[in-house]
XYZ file of C-alpha atoms in Angstrom:
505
model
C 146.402 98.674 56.951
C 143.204 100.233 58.280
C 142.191 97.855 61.550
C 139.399 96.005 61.413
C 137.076 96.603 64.343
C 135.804 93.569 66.603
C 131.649 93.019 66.328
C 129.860 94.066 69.133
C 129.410 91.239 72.102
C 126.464 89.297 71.752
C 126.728 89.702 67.743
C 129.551 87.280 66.969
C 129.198 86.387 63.242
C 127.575 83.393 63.047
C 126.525 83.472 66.960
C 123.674 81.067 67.511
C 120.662 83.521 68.396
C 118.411 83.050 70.718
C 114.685 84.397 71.176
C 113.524 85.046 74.670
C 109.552 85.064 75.792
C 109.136 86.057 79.516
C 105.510 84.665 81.090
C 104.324 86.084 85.232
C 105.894 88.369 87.419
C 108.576 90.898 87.006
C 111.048 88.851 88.886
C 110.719 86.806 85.746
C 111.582 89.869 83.517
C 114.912 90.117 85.542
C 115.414 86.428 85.377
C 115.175 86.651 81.583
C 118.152 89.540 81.925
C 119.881 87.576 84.043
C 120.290 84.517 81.157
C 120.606 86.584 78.309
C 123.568 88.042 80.573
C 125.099 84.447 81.303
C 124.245 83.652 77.442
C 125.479 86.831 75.819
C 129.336 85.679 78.327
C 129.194 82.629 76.227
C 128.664 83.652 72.586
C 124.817 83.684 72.202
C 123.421 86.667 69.959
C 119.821 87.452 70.902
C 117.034 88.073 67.950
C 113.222 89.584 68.563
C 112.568 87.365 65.459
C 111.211 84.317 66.087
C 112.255 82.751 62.682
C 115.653 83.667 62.720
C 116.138 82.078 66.848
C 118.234 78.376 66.909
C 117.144 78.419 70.350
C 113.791 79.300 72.428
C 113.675 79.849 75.990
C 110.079 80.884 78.151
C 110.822 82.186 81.379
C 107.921 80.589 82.979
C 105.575 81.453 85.620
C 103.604 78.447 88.127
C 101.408 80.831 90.303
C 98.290 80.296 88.428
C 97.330 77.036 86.114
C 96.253 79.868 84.111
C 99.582 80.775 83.438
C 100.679 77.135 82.519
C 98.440 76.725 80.341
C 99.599 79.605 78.224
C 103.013 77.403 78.153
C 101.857 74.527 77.262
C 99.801 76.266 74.034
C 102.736 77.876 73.456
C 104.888 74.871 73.343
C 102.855 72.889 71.071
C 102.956 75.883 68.520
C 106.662 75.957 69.007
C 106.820 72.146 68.379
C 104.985 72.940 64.966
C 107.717 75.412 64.194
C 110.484 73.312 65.115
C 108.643 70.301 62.837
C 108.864 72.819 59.419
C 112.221 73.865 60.126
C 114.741 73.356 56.775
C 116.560 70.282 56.882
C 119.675 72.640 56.283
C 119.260 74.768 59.019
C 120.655 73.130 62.735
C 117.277 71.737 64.542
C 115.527 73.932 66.515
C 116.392 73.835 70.638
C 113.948 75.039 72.811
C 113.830 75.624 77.050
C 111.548 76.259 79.681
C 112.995 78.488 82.464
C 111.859 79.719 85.618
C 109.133 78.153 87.834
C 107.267 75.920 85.765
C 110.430 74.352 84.738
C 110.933 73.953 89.021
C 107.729 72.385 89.188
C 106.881 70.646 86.208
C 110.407 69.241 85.194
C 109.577 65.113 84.417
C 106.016 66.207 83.191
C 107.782 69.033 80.676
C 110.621 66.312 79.490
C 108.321 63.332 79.061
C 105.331 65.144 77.537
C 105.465 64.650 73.740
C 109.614 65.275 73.706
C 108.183 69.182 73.098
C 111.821 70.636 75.225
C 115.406 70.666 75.362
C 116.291 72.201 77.911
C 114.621 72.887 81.228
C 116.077 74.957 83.523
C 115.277 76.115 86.930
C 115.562 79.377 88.640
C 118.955 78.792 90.488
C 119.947 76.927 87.270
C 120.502 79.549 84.792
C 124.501 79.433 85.028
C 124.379 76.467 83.626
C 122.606 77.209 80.423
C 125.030 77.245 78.280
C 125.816 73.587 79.240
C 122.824 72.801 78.975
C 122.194 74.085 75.385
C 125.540 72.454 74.419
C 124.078 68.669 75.622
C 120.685 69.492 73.305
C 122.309 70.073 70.677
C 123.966 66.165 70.615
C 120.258 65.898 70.827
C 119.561 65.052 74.105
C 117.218 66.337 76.719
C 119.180 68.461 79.724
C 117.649 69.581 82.941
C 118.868 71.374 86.014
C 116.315 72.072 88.565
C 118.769 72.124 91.847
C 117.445 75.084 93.869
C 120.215 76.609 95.800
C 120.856 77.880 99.326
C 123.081 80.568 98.382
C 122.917 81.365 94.274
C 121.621 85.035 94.181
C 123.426 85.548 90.809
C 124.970 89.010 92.903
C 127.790 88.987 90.524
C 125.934 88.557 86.794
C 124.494 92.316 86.339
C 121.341 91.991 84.021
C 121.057 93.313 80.878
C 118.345 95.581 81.035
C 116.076 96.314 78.531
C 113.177 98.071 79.729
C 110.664 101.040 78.764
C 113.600 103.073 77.019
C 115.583 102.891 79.252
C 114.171 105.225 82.057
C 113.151 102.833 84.619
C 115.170 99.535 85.824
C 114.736 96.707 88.303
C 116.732 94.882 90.557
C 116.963 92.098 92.090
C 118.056 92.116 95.821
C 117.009 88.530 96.996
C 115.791 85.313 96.050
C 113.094 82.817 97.726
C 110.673 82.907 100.099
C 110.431 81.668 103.849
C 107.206 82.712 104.276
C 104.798 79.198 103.470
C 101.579 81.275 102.895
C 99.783 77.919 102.591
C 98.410 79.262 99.024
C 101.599 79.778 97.637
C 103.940 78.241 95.390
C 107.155 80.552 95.474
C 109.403 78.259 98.460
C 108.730 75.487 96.336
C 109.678 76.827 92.822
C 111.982 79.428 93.919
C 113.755 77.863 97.296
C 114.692 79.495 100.536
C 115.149 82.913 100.929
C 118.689 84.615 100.374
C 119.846 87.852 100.021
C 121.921 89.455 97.301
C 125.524 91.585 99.245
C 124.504 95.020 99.439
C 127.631 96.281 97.893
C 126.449 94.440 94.440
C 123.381 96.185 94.475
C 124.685 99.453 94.785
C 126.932 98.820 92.168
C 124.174 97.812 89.719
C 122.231 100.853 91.161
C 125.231 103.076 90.393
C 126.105 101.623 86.678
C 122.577 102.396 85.834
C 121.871 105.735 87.163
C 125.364 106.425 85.219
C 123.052 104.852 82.246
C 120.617 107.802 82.731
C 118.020 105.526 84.555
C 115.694 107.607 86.757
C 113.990 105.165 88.970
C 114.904 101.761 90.388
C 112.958 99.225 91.827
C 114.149 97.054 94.498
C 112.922 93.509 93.688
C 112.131 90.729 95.939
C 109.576 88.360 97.288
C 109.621 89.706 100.701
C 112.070 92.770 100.769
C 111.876 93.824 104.160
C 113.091 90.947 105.569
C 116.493 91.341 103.663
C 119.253 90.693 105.226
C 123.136 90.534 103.789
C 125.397 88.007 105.759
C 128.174 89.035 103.623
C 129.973 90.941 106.201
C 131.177 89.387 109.175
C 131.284 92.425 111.569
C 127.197 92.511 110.915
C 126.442 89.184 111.554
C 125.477 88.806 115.002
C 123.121 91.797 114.985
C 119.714 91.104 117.002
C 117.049 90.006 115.101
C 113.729 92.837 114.247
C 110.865 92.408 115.792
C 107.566 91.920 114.059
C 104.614 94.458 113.657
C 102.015 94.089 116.449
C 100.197 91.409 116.384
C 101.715 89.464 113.650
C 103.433 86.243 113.839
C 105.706 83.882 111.590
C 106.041 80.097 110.929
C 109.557 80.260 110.787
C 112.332 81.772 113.469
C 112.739 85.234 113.722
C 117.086 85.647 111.953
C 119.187 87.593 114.109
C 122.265 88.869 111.962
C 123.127 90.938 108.920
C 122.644 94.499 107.273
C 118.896 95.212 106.779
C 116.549 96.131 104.682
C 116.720 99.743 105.799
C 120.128 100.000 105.338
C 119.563 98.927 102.064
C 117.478 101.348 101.403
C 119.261 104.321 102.732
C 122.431 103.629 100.955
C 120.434 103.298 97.451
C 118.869 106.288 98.057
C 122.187 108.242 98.367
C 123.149 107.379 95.257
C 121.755 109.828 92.575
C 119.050 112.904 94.395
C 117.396 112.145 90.963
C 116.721 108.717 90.400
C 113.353 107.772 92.397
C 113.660 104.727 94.334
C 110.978 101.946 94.768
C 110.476 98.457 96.043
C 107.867 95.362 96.301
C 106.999 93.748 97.513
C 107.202 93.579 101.199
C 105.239 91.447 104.210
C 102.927 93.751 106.439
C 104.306 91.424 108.842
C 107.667 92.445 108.571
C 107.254 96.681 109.235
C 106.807 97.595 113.058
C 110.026 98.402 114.298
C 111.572 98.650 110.929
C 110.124 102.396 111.422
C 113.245 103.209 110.011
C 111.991 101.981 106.797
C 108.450 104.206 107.108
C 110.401 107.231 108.034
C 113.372 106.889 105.668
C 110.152 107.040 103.178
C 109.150 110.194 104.423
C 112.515 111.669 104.865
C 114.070 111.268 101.634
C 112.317 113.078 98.216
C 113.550 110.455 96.049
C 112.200 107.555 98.028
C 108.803 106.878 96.492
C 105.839 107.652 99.088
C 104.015 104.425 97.765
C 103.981 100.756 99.717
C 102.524 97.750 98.387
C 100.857 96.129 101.418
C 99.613 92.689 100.029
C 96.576 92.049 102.552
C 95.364 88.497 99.995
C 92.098 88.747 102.197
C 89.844 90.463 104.635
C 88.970 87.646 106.711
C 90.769 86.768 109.774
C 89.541 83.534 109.448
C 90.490 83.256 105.825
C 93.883 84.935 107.007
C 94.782 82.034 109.493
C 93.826 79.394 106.449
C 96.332 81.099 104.227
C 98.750 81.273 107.354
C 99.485 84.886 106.547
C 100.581 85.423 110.253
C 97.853 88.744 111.094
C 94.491 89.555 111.076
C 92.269 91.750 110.094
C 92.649 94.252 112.464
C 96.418 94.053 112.763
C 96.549 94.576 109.309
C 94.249 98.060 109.725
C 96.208 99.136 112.852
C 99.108 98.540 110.544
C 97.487 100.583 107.590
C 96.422 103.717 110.295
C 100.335 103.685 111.421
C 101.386 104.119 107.610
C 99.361 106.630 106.703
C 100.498 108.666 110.034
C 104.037 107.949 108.839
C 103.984 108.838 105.654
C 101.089 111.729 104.941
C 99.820 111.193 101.188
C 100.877 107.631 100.879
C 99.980 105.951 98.034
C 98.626 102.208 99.137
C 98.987 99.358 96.728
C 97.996 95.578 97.866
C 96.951 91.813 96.432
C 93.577 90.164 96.991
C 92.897 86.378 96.506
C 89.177 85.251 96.206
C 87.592 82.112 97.002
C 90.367 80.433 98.950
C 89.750 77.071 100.414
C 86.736 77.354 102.854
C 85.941 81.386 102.110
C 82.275 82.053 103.020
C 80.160 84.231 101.636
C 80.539 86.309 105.045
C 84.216 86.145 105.007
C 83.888 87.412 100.968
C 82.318 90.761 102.613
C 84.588 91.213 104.882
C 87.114 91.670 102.196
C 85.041 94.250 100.190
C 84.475 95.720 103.405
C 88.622 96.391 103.371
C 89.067 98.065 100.096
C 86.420 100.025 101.323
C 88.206 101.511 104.219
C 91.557 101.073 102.846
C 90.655 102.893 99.533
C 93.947 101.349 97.440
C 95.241 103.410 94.672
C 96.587 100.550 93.070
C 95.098 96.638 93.017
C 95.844 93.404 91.549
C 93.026 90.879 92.179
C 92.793 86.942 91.049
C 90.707 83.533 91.791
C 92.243 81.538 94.007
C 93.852 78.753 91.593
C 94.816 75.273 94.125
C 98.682 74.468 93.233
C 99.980 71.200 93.986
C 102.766 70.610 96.695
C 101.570 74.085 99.140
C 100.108 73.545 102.382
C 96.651 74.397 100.939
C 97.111 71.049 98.618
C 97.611 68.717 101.401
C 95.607 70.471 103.731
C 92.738 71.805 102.866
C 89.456 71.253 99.960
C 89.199 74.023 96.768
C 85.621 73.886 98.096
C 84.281 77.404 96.408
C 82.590 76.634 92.855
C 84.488 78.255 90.150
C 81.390 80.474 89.348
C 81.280 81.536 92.342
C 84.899 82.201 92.290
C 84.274 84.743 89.242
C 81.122 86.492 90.767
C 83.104 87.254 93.875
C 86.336 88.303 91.727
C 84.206 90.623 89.698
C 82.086 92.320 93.111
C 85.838 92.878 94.317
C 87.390 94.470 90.977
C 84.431 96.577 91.261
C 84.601 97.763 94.356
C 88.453 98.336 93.800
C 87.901 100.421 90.787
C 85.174 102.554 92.524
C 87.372 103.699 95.544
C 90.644 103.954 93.372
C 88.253 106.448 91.412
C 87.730 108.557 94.709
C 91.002 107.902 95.974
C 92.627 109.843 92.260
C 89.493 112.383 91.797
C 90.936 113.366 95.417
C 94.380 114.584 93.145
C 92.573 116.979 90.718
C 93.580 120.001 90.835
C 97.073 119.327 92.656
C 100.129 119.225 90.544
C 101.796 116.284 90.242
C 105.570 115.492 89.584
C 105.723 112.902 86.806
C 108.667 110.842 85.656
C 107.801 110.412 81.459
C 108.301 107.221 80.098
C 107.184 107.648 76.750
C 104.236 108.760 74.175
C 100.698 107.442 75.117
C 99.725 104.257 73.745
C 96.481 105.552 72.787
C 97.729 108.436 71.133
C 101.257 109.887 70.060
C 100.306 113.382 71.002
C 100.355 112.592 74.342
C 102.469 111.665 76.775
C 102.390 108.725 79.383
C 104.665 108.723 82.614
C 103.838 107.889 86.507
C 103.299 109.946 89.852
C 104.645 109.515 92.913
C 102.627 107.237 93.989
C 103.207 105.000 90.779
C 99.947 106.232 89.038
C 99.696 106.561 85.262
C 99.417 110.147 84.538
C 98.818 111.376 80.541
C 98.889 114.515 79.267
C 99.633 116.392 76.340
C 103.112 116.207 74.662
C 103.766 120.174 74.608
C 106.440 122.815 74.339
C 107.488 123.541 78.434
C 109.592 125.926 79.802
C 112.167 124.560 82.503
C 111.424 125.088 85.908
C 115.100 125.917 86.905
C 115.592 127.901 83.507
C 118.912 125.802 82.574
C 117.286 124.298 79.089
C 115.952 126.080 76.944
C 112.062 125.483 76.144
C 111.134 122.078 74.616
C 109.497 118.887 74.706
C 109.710 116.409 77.420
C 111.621 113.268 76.614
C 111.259 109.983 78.407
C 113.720 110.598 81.790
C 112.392 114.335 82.242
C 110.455 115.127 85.192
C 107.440 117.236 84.435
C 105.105 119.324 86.801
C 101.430 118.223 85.391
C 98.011 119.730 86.970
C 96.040 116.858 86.637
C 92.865 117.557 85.332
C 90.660 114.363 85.467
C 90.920 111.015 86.988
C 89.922 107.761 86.560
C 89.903 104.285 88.786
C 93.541 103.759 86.484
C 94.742 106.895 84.863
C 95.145 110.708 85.947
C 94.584 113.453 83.065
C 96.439 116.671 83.171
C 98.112 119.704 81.445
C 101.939 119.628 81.733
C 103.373 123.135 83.666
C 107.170 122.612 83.339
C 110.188 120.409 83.151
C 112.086 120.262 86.413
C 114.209 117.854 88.649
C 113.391 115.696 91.190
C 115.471 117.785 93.833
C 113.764 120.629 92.652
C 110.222 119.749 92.752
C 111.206 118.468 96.704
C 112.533 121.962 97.801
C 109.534 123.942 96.392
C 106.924 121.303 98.073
């Protein structure tokens, strides 16, 4: 008799299925791979149909009460849901994950009954445990933040942008106590993930066809893997100049660079990225700067989070530099790495911020002229140094009036900083058709800039394909044409490789 063949993992008739909504940062998009992973092990089929899910888990974010709020809205629509469910159908279970669920865990249980199941970010083993108490019907939670759980051994299910880019996670926590900051407390101390299960991931995926990783962490330059014993009395870094920390410089392990130089060796054609570092954590990791420049499939781009321009403002936030340590810092990357792309974060109206110490910060995307920026009101969270410390003493208009003079000033250097590309030809990784139109085509630079152009026939630069169009994973040669503060414009010249594109520059 013909054999019947087994149903895919994850689709088990009769599998309970569960829906998955991921809220904040993209360490929260791993997370949410990480538990579908640990679910999928244990029998759980996953739907992108809200109707059809038995269970509902948000990957939450805490960083901004903004971003609460959008869980709590959502929870009280989910409650609705769960109220008109059949009677036949098995009752509804839904979770908060992630940081809220760290943060928030009696005020998510006791408010209205609206969860399940809350789990925190070191807690996601459990799950399935968890979802097995619900359904007797009562309420499970497992914040316990860990000293060592870095999940090294669960590789994520990815399910990104078709499949061309990835991310991975190569640590978990934060030491840092920016006095702003809510990551220590909702995501623990800091740990690093063995190198060897990173390149492992890093290899699986390239063998996937991925063309660019990003190495994920809260602070990835001060990664360090304790795994091996021969590495572990190595001398501790030092820091950039003039740049301190609140906690005790680690001696021991393999570092960041290391990291980095073994990832790169992988696969010559799978770009390699990573945020988001400390400024303070650079200097004599010069081996980082000029691995950067050395290697063509390291990404000449840095994400230098600065949060402010104001020394004084700096020492509130206890970001360990100032101002001009932070420039000096900026002048030695640029020398390093010729055509860097800069990327940063900028918090406005922090506890105390003048109106003086406001210009001072437009005065430094001025001179730094980022390519990239992400910008927010400062939003006081309960339990950071800033809570017990200090008074949220800037008026939330005022907040907004400063927010908006720094977007704007952003947006009008990134605009110089990208008109500065027109004309040059730039080698761009294609992710997929334009969102605005599906004649075009959308993919990034180098420097991690969105590039469109038209979706044409090309030749191939090294003449092994015939001509065609460029699918999402090709490299393509683009003259860009236009730029904005966002986007570069251009007409595509050819498909090539990355290795290629590197010898001819």
């Amino acid at each position: 008799p013909s054999q019947e063949l087994p149903p895919e993992p994850g689709s088990t008739p009769g599998a309970p299925k569960v829906y998955l909504e991921t809220y904040g940062c993209q360490m929260n998009v791993n997370d949410t791979e990480i538990a579908w992973a640990i679910l999928q092990r244990n029998g759980y089929a996953r739907t992108k149909e809200l109707g059809e899910a038995d269970v509902v888990l948000l990957v939450t974010c805490s960083v901004r009460e903004k971003a609460e709020q959008a869980i709590w809205n959502r929870l009280q629509h989910l409650k609705a849901l769960k109220a008109r469910r059949p009677q036949a159908r098995a009752p509804l279970r839904i979770g908060v994950l992630g940081c809220m669920a760290e943060r928030l865990k009696e005020e998510i249980l006791h408010r209205e009954k609206l969860v399940d199941v809350v789990a925190g970010p070191d807690a996601y083993r459990d799950l399935p445990r968890l979802l097995a108490v619900a359904e007797s019907g009562q309420q499970a939670a497992n914040v316990l933040l860990s000293l060592d759980e870095t999940y090294a051994d669960i590789l994520p299910v990815q399910t990104s942008a078709g499949g061309t880019t990835a991310f991975v996670s190569i640590m978990r926590g934060c030491d840092n106590m920016c006095s702003y900051c809510i990551v220590p407390f909702t995501r623990g101390r800091e740990r690093s993930r063995p190198i060897a299960s990173i390149l492992q991931e890093v290899r699986m995926l390239s063998d996937q066809g991925v063309k660019e990783v990003t190495l994920l962490g809260q602070n990835v330059n001060s990664f360090r893997d304790l795994s091996e014993v021969q590495f572990q009395s190595v001398a501790a870094p030092g820091l950039s100049r003039g740049f301190s920390t609140v906690y005790k410089a680690k001696a021991g392990g393999l570092r960041f660079s290391h990291l980095l130089d073994q990832v790169s060796r992988i696969d010559p054609e799978m770009r390699i990225r990573f945020t988001s570092p400390h400024p303070k954590d650079f200097p004599d990791e010069a081996s980082v700067l000029q691995l950067i420049q050395e290697r063509h499939n390291i990404c000449k781009q840095l994400h230098l989070p600065a949060q402010s321009g104001s020394t004084r403002v700096l020492e509130a936030m206890r970001r360990g530099y100032t101002r001009e340590a932070y420039l000096e810092l900026v002048h030695h990357v640029r020398d390093s790495i010729p055509g860097v792309s800069l990327s940063s974060d900028f918090i406005t109206g922090f506890c105390g911020e003048t109106e003086e110490d406001h210009q001072q910060t437009v005065s430094l995307l001025r001179e730094v002229r980022y390519n990239i920026g992400f910008l927010f009101a400062y939003s006081m969270r309960q339990k950071t140094r800033a809570h017990h410390r200090l008074q949220d003493d800037v008026p939330a208009e005022v907040k907004k009036r400063r927010l908006e003079q720094l977007i704007a000033t952003f947006r009008e250097e990134a605009a110089r900083a990208n008109a500065a590309l027109v004309g040059q030809a730039q080698l761009v990784l294609v992710e997929g058709p334009s969102k605005r139109s599906a004649s075009e085509l959308c993919g990034r630079n180098d420097g991690n800039i969105k590039v469109i152009f038209p979706d044409a026939e090309l030749e191939d630069a090294a003449e092994c394909r015939a001509p065609g169009r460029a699918q999402p994973g090709d490299y393509v040669m683009v003259k860009v044409t236009s730029a904005s503060s966002q986007t570069l414009r251009g007409v595509p010249l050819c498909r090539t490789t990355l290795s290629r594109a590197a010898a001819s520059h």
